Every structure is written in structure tokens, then in C-alpha cells.
Amino acid sequence: MHLISQDAVFAAAGVDPRIYRTPLVTYVLGSDVLTIVFEPGDRPGHTGIQDARHAAVAAPFPDEIYALLYPWPAVSSREGAVFRVEGYARLGGGCVPLGSLRECGASWDPCSEGLLSCTFELDPALPFGLLDRIRSAIAPQPERDMPKLDWLRLLPHDPVGATSAFVTDWYADVGPVCGPHPPAAVPMPPALAALHAAIAYRRDLLGRQDSLFAPHELRLDDAGRLLFGAENQGCFVMATELAGDDPPVWFLREDEEPELKPLPLSQFLLATVLYEAIQIGHYTMYGAVWREDKDRILTGLHRVPLPNREWLDWQSDTYVGRGLIVQLTPNGDTGQTWSVSAGARRRDDLRAVEKFRNH
């Protein structure tokens, strides 16, 4: 492994680059390159190396870097220059090159529309030995006990209880938030009220992909529908009704008819918190696996008896167990490969799935 000195990394950005140092990353901005030097450590969902194929930077950003990254995609389309992004990870003795970074995603605060994070793709992917060295350069925090599956026994007859039990156990390591807390802006249907009681004002539990609004952020639209969450880039708002024990759910998009979802609110909320645990969980993995490896992954896992929240005929199933939540979807190649997304609260649990990924 070839290490480069910090001085050489900064010099490669050109003459008189602007250097912005933050606790978890250093930005070096030259005339035609943004160099990002990541500090070592294992910080899922925050600034750092996320997995073998992705790195991310998260707010707060230096003003010039924020202007460069927002609106996304910004770096790759910067006017007047062929602009590139280069990545490095700092280790003892120097910096290891990560190669060129390509913007592949971003997230925004659904209320303020401010940029929360920007994700970059690494090409080629990091070898697992190097990835583990970057992660373990700083001693990890003590691991928590493996999440239980008691909530699964409540399905399908009690999705509200299952949702509350899942949130309580899966996020047991997320501490309470001191009050006082602002009251709910509007009344909530029973399923939504129960979920917010389990979340207990812990904002990280509201999600980051399709995030829920905090109780005081709830509002009604002109049609009297309760708006309770939004996709992180503002593509749609999630809506339901105030009346009824288990009202329907719609996705509302600008200048389009409301899209009725197939699940009632109680099941939709459980599907959403499971989806969030996979998409932006503490440790996550995305990729494809061969059919025979798919069967190995499922050993010891249990299927969640819940239809897909998007389309009832979508061939995608969610499985839980061994501290994992896994979603598997067949690809269009006659069943030879499957798309896999997985989330875990412990690194070792996810590694059992990571080793099967072929691309």
C-alpha cells in the first residue's frame, strides 16, 4: 500500500489551494480539483468511508464547499472547467489514495431544503483489507447486544405493536432526548401517535431517506390530509387522513394526482421504518449476489410477512435475523442474480452478508 505525505496531497491540488479543515475531513480546493482527505474510523451515516464503494461528507460544510456541492449534482457540472474530485484516507504515516470520486447521491433537510450530505462512489472499490484498516485505525465503540425478534411475533395481527417494539429494540443504543418537547401541531392517527411515542423525539430515528416529520412539524394540506413525512429530495410528501383507526396513505407529488399506496397507515409505517433501517442504518450494504449465495444469506433469517409498501406485485421480500435486515429483489436475468440491500447495528453482523456480494 502506497502512502503519500499530506504535503504532497495538498501540492497536487495546484498553486495556492484553499484548505478547509474540519474534525472528520479536510477539503483542499484547487482551480480544477476538489481533494477530500477523510479521517480514519468507522462512522456509518456520517462523514467518512461508508463501505468498499462509497464515501460521504455531511454537514456542516465550509461555505465555499457548500456552494460547490449544492445544488446537487454540482461538482461534475461546474461551469468553465473540467472539475474532478479526488479522495484520500489519512492513516498513520501518510494518506492512502482512494482515486477519483463520483457524485452519486445527496440528502436534504425536507423542511429547510439545506444540504445534509453528499455521497461519492469509489472506483475501483477498496479491498476489504484496506477498508478494515481505515475503519479500525480508531478503536470502535463497544458493541451492543444483538436486537431481538419479539416484534416479529406480533405480525400480521398487530403491526402497530410490532412497529413500536422494533423501534424500541433496534435503536436501544440511541439515548433519550431531554425535554421539554414542543407539542404535536395536529392530532395524529393511532398508528402514527404510537410510532412517535417509541421514537421519543430522537431525530435520528425519523429517517433520512423518506423521513418522518417530528410531531410539531405535522401539518394539513388544503384538502385536509395530514402530511407526516417527505422524501429527502422533495420528490414526494407522505400523507394520510386524520379520521379512522387505520387510514390510507398517499404520496403527493407536485402537479400530479395523489398516488394511493397499497398498505394502510399501520403497515406502511412498519414497512417504512424497516426500509429506513436498510437504507440509512448504522451499517449498510448494497449490491448483487448470485442465486446460490442468496440462499446462503437467508440461512437463519425470517421473512417479514408484510407486502411491499410501493407495489403489491413487486417481487421484493424483507428478511430479519442475526442482527440484520435484508431486502432481496430478483434482477431481470432469469433469476441468476439478486439485488440485495442490508442494514445492521453491528459491523460483524453485516460482514456476514458483505462477503457474498459479487458487484
Short mmCIF file of C-alpha atoms in Angstrom, two decimals:
data_model
loop_
_atom_site.label_atom_id
_atom_site.label_comp_id
_atom_site.label_asym_id
_atom_site.label_seq_id
_atom_site.Cartn_x
_atom_site.Cartn_y
_atom_site.Cartn_z
CA MET A 1 0.00 0.00 0.00
CA HIS A 2 1.50 3.29 -1.14
CA LEU A 3 1.17 6.19 1.30
CA ILE A 4 1.52 9.84 0.25
CA SER A 5 2.51 12.64 2.59
CA GLN A 6 -0.06 15.31 3.45
CA ASP A 7 2.17 17.97 1.88
CA ALA A 8 2.23 16.04 -1.41
CA VAL A 9 -1.55 15.65 -1.36
CA PHE A 10 -2.04 19.38 -0.84
CA ALA A 11 0.54 20.25 -3.53
CA ALA A 12 -1.23 18.05 -6.08
CA ALA A 13 -4.25 20.40 -5.88
CA GLY A 14 -2.24 23.15 -7.60
CA VAL A 15 -0.88 26.55 -6.67
CA ASP A 16 -2.31 28.19 -3.52
CA PRO A 17 -5.26 25.85 -2.92
CA ARG A 18 -7.84 26.81 -0.29
CA ILE A 19 -7.67 24.40 2.63
CA TYR A 20 -10.64 23.84 4.95
CA ARG A 21 -10.01 21.62 7.97
CA THR A 22 -12.90 20.05 9.88
CA PRO A 23 -12.79 17.34 12.58
CA LEU A 24 -13.61 14.47 10.20
CA VAL A 25 -12.43 15.66 6.78
CA THR A 26 -10.10 18.16 5.13
CA TYR A 27 -11.18 19.86 1.89
CA VAL A 28 -8.46 21.10 -0.46
CA LEU A 29 -9.91 23.23 -3.25
CA GLY A 30 -7.79 23.96 -6.31
CA SER A 31 -8.63 25.54 -9.65
CA ASP A 32 -9.79 22.28 -11.22
CA VAL A 33 -9.92 19.74 -8.38
CA LEU A 34 -11.54 19.22 -5.01
CA THR A 35 -9.42 16.92 -2.86
CA ILE A 36 -11.13 15.32 0.11
CA VAL A 37 -8.97 13.79 2.84
CA PHE A 38 -11.04 11.59 5.17
CA GLU A 39 -10.05 10.91 8.75
CA PRO A 40 -9.95 7.20 9.67
CA GLY A 41 -12.65 5.47 11.68
CA ASP A 42 -15.99 3.75 11.30
CA ARG A 43 -18.83 6.29 11.11
CA PRO A 44 -21.86 4.85 9.25
CA GLY A 45 -24.22 7.56 8.04
CA HIS A 46 -21.76 10.35 8.77
CA THR A 47 -18.63 11.81 7.17
CA GLY A 48 -16.19 9.04 6.24
CA ILE A 49 -15.66 5.87 4.24
CA GLN A 50 -19.05 4.14 4.27
CA ASP A 51 -18.19 0.85 2.60
CA ALA A 52 -15.89 -0.54 -0.10
CA ARG A 53 -17.65 1.51 -2.77
CA HIS A 54 -18.86 4.70 -1.12
CA ALA A 55 -17.63 7.69 0.88
CA ALA A 56 -19.73 10.53 2.24
CA VAL A 57 -19.39 14.05 3.59
CA ALA A 58 -22.02 15.52 5.88
CA ALA A 59 -22.99 18.92 7.23
CA PRO A 60 -21.81 21.32 8.49
CA PHE A 61 -19.84 22.38 5.39
CA PRO A 62 -17.45 25.29 4.90
CA ASP A 63 -19.31 27.97 2.91
CA GLU A 64 -17.26 27.57 -0.28
CA ILE A 65 -17.61 23.78 -0.19
CA TYR A 66 -21.36 24.05 0.40
CA ALA A 67 -21.69 26.35 -2.62
CA LEU A 68 -19.73 23.85 -4.68
CA LEU A 69 -21.79 20.82 -3.65
CA TYR A 70 -25.25 22.42 -3.69
CA PRO A 71 -27.47 22.13 -5.65
CA TRP A 72 -26.59 18.51 -6.40
CA PRO A 73 -25.12 17.33 -8.73
CA ALA A 74 -22.86 20.36 -8.76
CA VAL A 75 -19.19 19.39 -8.83
CA SER A 76 -19.41 17.33 -12.02
CA SER A 77 -21.27 20.10 -13.87
CA ARG A 78 -19.25 23.09 -12.68
CA GLU A 79 -19.16 25.70 -15.43
CA GLY A 80 -15.97 26.84 -17.09
CA ALA A 81 -13.69 23.95 -16.13
CA VAL A 82 -13.26 20.22 -16.22
CA PHE A 83 -13.62 19.67 -12.49
CA ARG A 84 -12.78 16.48 -10.66
CA VAL A 85 -12.88 15.14 -7.11
CA GLU A 86 -10.01 13.12 -5.66
CA GLY A 87 -10.16 11.19 -2.40
CA TYR A 88 -7.65 10.15 0.26
CA ALA A 89 -7.88 8.46 3.65
CA ARG A 90 -5.48 9.52 6.36
CA LEU A 91 -3.58 6.71 8.10
CA GLY A 92 -0.51 6.61 10.33
CA GLY A 93 2.44 7.58 8.16
CA GLY A 94 0.54 9.33 5.37
CA CYS A 95 -2.54 9.30 3.17
CA VAL A 96 -3.75 6.40 1.05
CA PRO A 97 -5.20 7.36 -2.37
CA LEU A 98 -8.84 6.44 -2.94
CA GLY A 99 -8.83 7.54 -6.59
CA SER A 100 -11.44 9.65 -8.34
CA LEU A 101 -14.74 10.19 -6.55
CA ARG A 102 -18.00 10.45 -8.48
CA GLU A 103 -21.08 12.12 -7.03
CA CYS A 104 -23.81 9.52 -6.72
CA GLY A 105 -26.28 10.86 -4.17
CA ALA A 106 -27.25 13.56 -1.72
CA SER A 107 -29.76 14.24 1.03
CA TRP A 108 -31.55 17.39 2.09
CA ASP A 109 -33.46 18.57 5.12
CA PRO A 110 -37.10 18.29 3.95
CA CYS A 111 -38.06 21.44 5.85
CA SER A 112 -35.18 23.86 5.25
CA GLU A 113 -34.04 22.21 1.96
CA GLY A 114 -30.45 22.61 3.18
CA LEU A 115 -27.87 20.05 2.08
CA LEU A 116 -27.31 17.36 4.73
CA SER A 117 -24.86 15.05 2.99
CA CYS A 118 -23.24 14.17 -0.32
CA THR A 119 -22.20 10.63 -1.29
CA PHE A 120 -19.41 9.69 -3.67
CA GLU A 121 -18.72 6.42 -5.46
CA LEU A 122 -15.23 4.89 -5.26
CA ASP A 123 -13.92 3.31 -8.46
CA PRO A 124 -12.27 0.88 -8.13
CA ALA A 125 -13.72 -0.42 -4.90
CA LEU A 126 -11.46 -0.67 -1.87
CA PRO A 127 -10.05 -4.10 -1.00
CA PHE A 128 -11.61 -5.34 2.24
CA GLY A 129 -8.19 -5.43 3.92
CA LEU A 130 -7.68 -1.72 3.31
CA LEU A 131 -11.29 -0.94 4.23
CA ASP A 132 -10.84 -2.72 7.55
CA ARG A 133 -7.59 -0.85 8.18
CA ILE A 134 -9.29 2.51 7.62
CA ARG A 135 -12.18 1.52 9.88
CA SER A 136 -10.03 0.11 12.67
CA ALA A 137 -7.44 2.91 12.78
CA ILE A 138 -9.54 4.27 15.67
CA ALA A 139 -10.79 1.83 18.28
CA PRO A 140 -14.52 1.12 17.81
CA GLN A 141 -17.13 1.79 20.46
CA PRO A 142 -18.31 -1.25 22.48
CA GLU A 143 -20.83 -3.30 20.54
CA ARG A 144 -24.41 -3.57 21.75
CA ASP A 145 -26.40 -6.76 22.24
CA MET A 146 -27.98 -8.24 19.15
CA PRO A 147 -31.52 -6.90 18.51
CA LYS A 148 -34.32 -9.30 19.39
CA LEU A 149 -37.13 -10.53 17.13
CA ASP A 150 -40.01 -10.39 19.60
CA TRP A 151 -41.72 -7.77 17.41
CA LEU A 152 -41.94 -10.23 14.51
CA ARG A 153 -44.28 -12.46 16.52
CA LEU A 154 -46.85 -9.63 16.60
CA LEU A 155 -47.35 -9.82 12.83
CA PRO A 156 -49.63 -9.77 10.98
CA HIS A 157 -52.32 -9.08 13.60
CA ASP A 158 -50.65 -6.14 15.42
CA PRO A 159 -48.49 -4.00 13.09
CA VAL A 160 -48.71 -1.02 15.46
CA GLY A 161 -47.28 -3.01 18.36
CA ALA A 162 -44.67 -4.60 16.07
CA THR A 163 -43.52 -1.19 14.86
CA SER A 164 -43.14 0.21 18.37
CA ALA A 165 -41.32 -2.90 19.60
CA PHE A 166 -38.94 -2.88 16.62
CA VAL A 167 -38.04 0.80 17.06
CA THR A 168 -37.55 0.38 20.82
CA ASP A 169 -35.18 -2.58 20.47
CA TRP A 170 -33.35 -1.81 17.20
CA TYR A 171 -32.45 1.69 18.38
CA ALA A 172 -31.87 0.81 22.04
CA ASP A 173 -28.38 2.33 21.82
CA VAL A 174 -29.73 5.76 20.82
CA GLY A 175 -30.08 7.75 24.01
CA PRO A 176 -33.09 9.82 25.09
CA VAL A 177 -33.54 13.47 24.18
CA CYS A 178 -34.01 15.90 27.05
CA GLY A 179 -37.22 17.94 27.06
CA PRO A 180 -39.29 19.94 27.10
CA HIS A 181 -40.61 18.97 23.67
CA PRO A 182 -42.95 21.05 21.52
CA PRO A 183 -46.46 19.58 21.32
CA ALA A 184 -47.87 17.99 18.19
CA ALA A 185 -49.17 20.57 15.73
CA VAL A 186 -52.23 18.49 14.84
CA PRO A 187 -53.89 15.30 16.14
CA MET A 188 -52.37 12.02 14.94
CA PRO A 189 -53.99 8.71 13.92
CA PRO A 190 -53.29 5.92 16.47
CA ALA A 191 -50.55 4.21 14.43
CA LEU A 192 -48.59 7.44 13.90
CA ALA A 193 -49.01 8.50 17.54
CA ALA A 194 -47.68 5.12 18.72
CA LEU A 195 -44.66 5.35 16.43
CA HIS A 196 -43.78 8.85 17.63
CA ALA A 197 -44.13 7.67 21.23
CA ALA A 198 -41.50 4.99 20.50
CA ILE A 199 -39.24 7.43 18.64
CA ALA A 200 -39.45 9.74 21.66
CA TYR A 201 -38.14 12.85 19.85
CA ARG A 202 -34.87 11.12 18.81
CA ARG A 203 -34.41 12.88 15.47
CA ASP A 204 -32.07 10.26 14.03
CA LEU A 205 -34.96 7.79 14.23
CA LEU A 206 -37.17 9.91 11.98
CA GLY A 207 -35.17 8.67 8.97
CA ARG A 208 -33.10 10.33 6.28
CA GLN A 209 -34.27 8.73 3.02
CA ASP A 210 -38.04 9.04 3.45
CA SER A 211 -38.10 10.92 6.73
CA LEU A 212 -41.00 11.43 9.09
CA PHE A 213 -41.88 14.90 10.33
CA ALA A 214 -41.49 15.47 14.05
CA PRO A 215 -44.83 15.90 15.84
CA HIS A 216 -44.57 19.69 15.92
CA GLU A 217 -43.81 19.71 12.15
CA LEU A 218 -47.03 17.90 11.16
CA ARG A 219 -49.46 19.93 9.06
CA LEU A 220 -52.60 19.66 6.95
CA ASP A 221 -52.80 20.39 3.23
CA ASP A 222 -55.63 22.26 1.55
CA ALA A 223 -57.59 19.01 1.15
CA GLY A 224 -57.41 18.29 4.87
CA ARG A 225 -54.88 15.47 4.53
CA LEU A 226 -52.26 15.05 7.23
CA LEU A 227 -48.72 15.49 5.88
CA PHE A 228 -46.45 13.32 8.03
CA GLY A 229 -43.19 12.87 6.08
CA ALA A 230 -41.28 13.51 2.87
CA GLU A 231 -38.70 12.00 0.53
CA ASN A 232 -35.32 13.55 1.28
CA GLN A 233 -35.01 15.35 -2.10
CA GLY A 234 -38.58 16.61 -2.04
CA CYS A 235 -39.83 14.19 -4.72
CA PHE A 236 -42.98 13.44 -2.73
CA VAL A 237 -44.74 14.11 0.56
CA MET A 238 -46.39 11.31 2.55
CA ALA A 239 -50.00 11.95 3.51
CA THR A 240 -52.83 10.25 5.35
CA GLU A 241 -56.20 11.09 6.91
CA LEU A 242 -57.00 12.18 10.43
CA ALA A 243 -60.17 10.09 10.61
CA GLY A 244 -60.30 6.33 11.04
CA ASP A 245 -58.36 3.79 13.05
CA ASP A 246 -56.10 2.80 10.14
CA PRO A 247 -56.42 5.35 7.30
CA PRO A 248 -54.90 5.06 3.81
CA VAL A 249 -51.60 6.59 2.70
CA TRP A 250 -50.81 8.70 -0.38
CA PHE A 251 -47.67 10.03 -1.98
CA LEU A 252 -48.25 13.62 -3.10
CA ARG A 253 -46.16 15.00 -5.96
CA GLU A 254 -46.34 18.48 -7.38
CA ASP A 255 -48.75 18.82 -10.33
CA GLU A 256 -49.71 15.12 -10.16
CA GLU A 257 -52.72 13.22 -8.86
CA PRO A 258 -52.27 11.73 -5.36
CA GLU A 259 -50.81 8.21 -5.53
CA LEU A 260 -52.65 5.81 -3.23
CA LYS A 261 -50.26 3.30 -1.64
CA PRO A 262 -51.25 -0.36 -1.20
CA LEU A 263 -50.78 -0.50 2.59
CA PRO A 264 -52.85 1.19 5.31
CA LEU A 265 -51.01 3.52 7.67
CA SER A 266 -50.18 0.91 10.36
CA GLN A 267 -48.46 -1.44 7.89
CA PHE A 268 -46.97 1.41 5.85
CA LEU A 269 -45.19 2.83 8.91
CA LEU A 270 -43.65 -0.55 9.76
CA ALA A 271 -42.53 -1.01 6.15
CA THR A 272 -41.05 2.49 6.23
CA VAL A 273 -39.02 2.05 9.44
CA LEU A 274 -37.68 -1.27 8.09
CA TYR A 275 -36.83 0.45 4.80
CA GLU A 276 -35.01 3.23 6.66
CA ALA A 277 -33.07 0.71 8.76
CA ILE A 278 -31.81 -0.82 5.49
CA GLN A 279 -31.23 2.38 3.55
CA ILE A 280 -29.52 4.53 6.16
CA GLY A 281 -28.98 2.14 9.05
CA HIS A 282 -25.90 2.17 11.23
CA TYR A 283 -24.12 -0.24 8.85
CA THR A 284 -25.45 -0.78 5.31
CA MET A 285 -24.58 -2.70 2.16
CA TYR A 286 -25.95 -2.66 -1.40
CA GLY A 287 -25.04 -4.84 -4.35
CA ALA A 288 -25.87 -8.03 -6.21
CA VAL A 289 -25.39 -11.68 -5.30
CA TRP A 290 -25.57 -14.94 -7.22
CA ARG A 291 -28.63 -17.13 -6.70
CA GLU A 292 -26.74 -19.75 -4.65
CA ASP A 293 -25.28 -17.02 -2.42
CA LYS A 294 -28.75 -15.59 -1.93
CA ASP A 295 -29.80 -18.89 -0.38
CA ARG A 296 -26.78 -18.82 1.94
CA ILE A 297 -27.61 -15.28 3.06
CA LEU A 298 -31.12 -16.33 4.02
CA THR A 299 -29.94 -19.13 6.30
CA GLY A 300 -31.27 -18.34 9.76
CA LEU A 301 -33.29 -15.31 8.61
CA HIS A 302 -37.06 -14.91 8.83
CA ARG A 303 -39.29 -13.35 6.18
CA VAL A 304 -41.33 -10.35 7.33
CA PRO A 305 -44.99 -11.13 6.47
CA LEU A 306 -45.65 -7.71 5.01
CA PRO A 307 -46.37 -6.68 1.40
CA ASN A 308 -44.09 -4.21 -0.30
CA ARG A 309 -45.05 -0.64 0.56
CA GLU A 310 -44.70 0.56 -3.06
CA TRP A 311 -46.42 -2.05 -5.23
CA LEU A 312 -48.13 -5.27 -4.18
CA ASP A 313 -46.80 -7.15 -7.24
CA TRP A 314 -43.17 -6.10 -6.78
CA GLN A 315 -41.11 -9.23 -6.14
CA SER A 316 -39.14 -7.91 -3.20
CA ASP A 317 -39.03 -9.52 0.25
CA THR A 318 -37.63 -8.39 3.56
CA TYR A 319 -35.91 -10.78 5.99
CA VAL A 320 -34.68 -10.28 9.56
CA GLY A 321 -32.41 -12.12 11.99
CA ARG A 322 -28.81 -12.29 13.27
CA GLY A 323 -28.88 -8.53 13.83
CA LEU A 324 -29.69 -7.98 10.15
CA ILE A 325 -32.46 -6.60 7.97
CA VAL A 326 -32.12 -7.76 4.36
CA GLN A 327 -34.17 -6.92 1.28
CA LEU A 328 -33.81 -9.16 -1.78
CA THR A 329 -35.17 -8.42 -5.26
CA PRO A 330 -34.65 -10.62 -8.35
CA ASN A 331 -32.88 -8.94 -11.26
CA GLY A 332 -34.04 -9.25 -14.87
CA ASP A 333 -31.61 -12.06 -15.75
CA THR A 334 -33.85 -15.14 -15.32
CA GLY A 335 -33.13 -15.33 -11.62
CA GLN A 336 -29.35 -15.68 -11.84
CA THR A 337 -28.60 -12.63 -9.67
CA TRP A 338 -30.47 -10.81 -6.94
CA SER A 339 -30.19 -7.22 -5.76
CA VAL A 340 -29.51 -7.13 -2.03
CA SER A 341 -29.76 -4.29 0.46
CA ALA A 342 -28.88 -4.89 4.08
CA GLY A 343 -28.75 -2.94 7.31
CA ALA A 344 -27.28 -3.84 10.69
CA ARG A 345 -26.50 -2.22 14.02
CA ARG A 346 -23.18 -4.08 14.37
CA ARG A 347 -20.35 -4.27 11.83
CA ASP A 348 -19.77 -8.02 12.32
CA ASP A 349 -23.41 -8.82 11.53
CA LEU A 350 -23.23 -7.00 8.21
CA ARG A 351 -19.92 -8.60 7.25
CA ALA A 352 -21.72 -11.95 7.01
CA VAL A 353 -23.62 -10.51 4.03
CA GLU A 354 -20.87 -8.34 2.55
CA LYS A 355 -18.68 -11.33 1.72
CA PHE A 356 -21.26 -12.67 -0.75
CA ARG A 357 -21.55 -9.51 -2.88
CA ASN A 358 -20.19 -10.03 -6.39
CA HIS A 359 -20.59 -6.46 -7.74
#
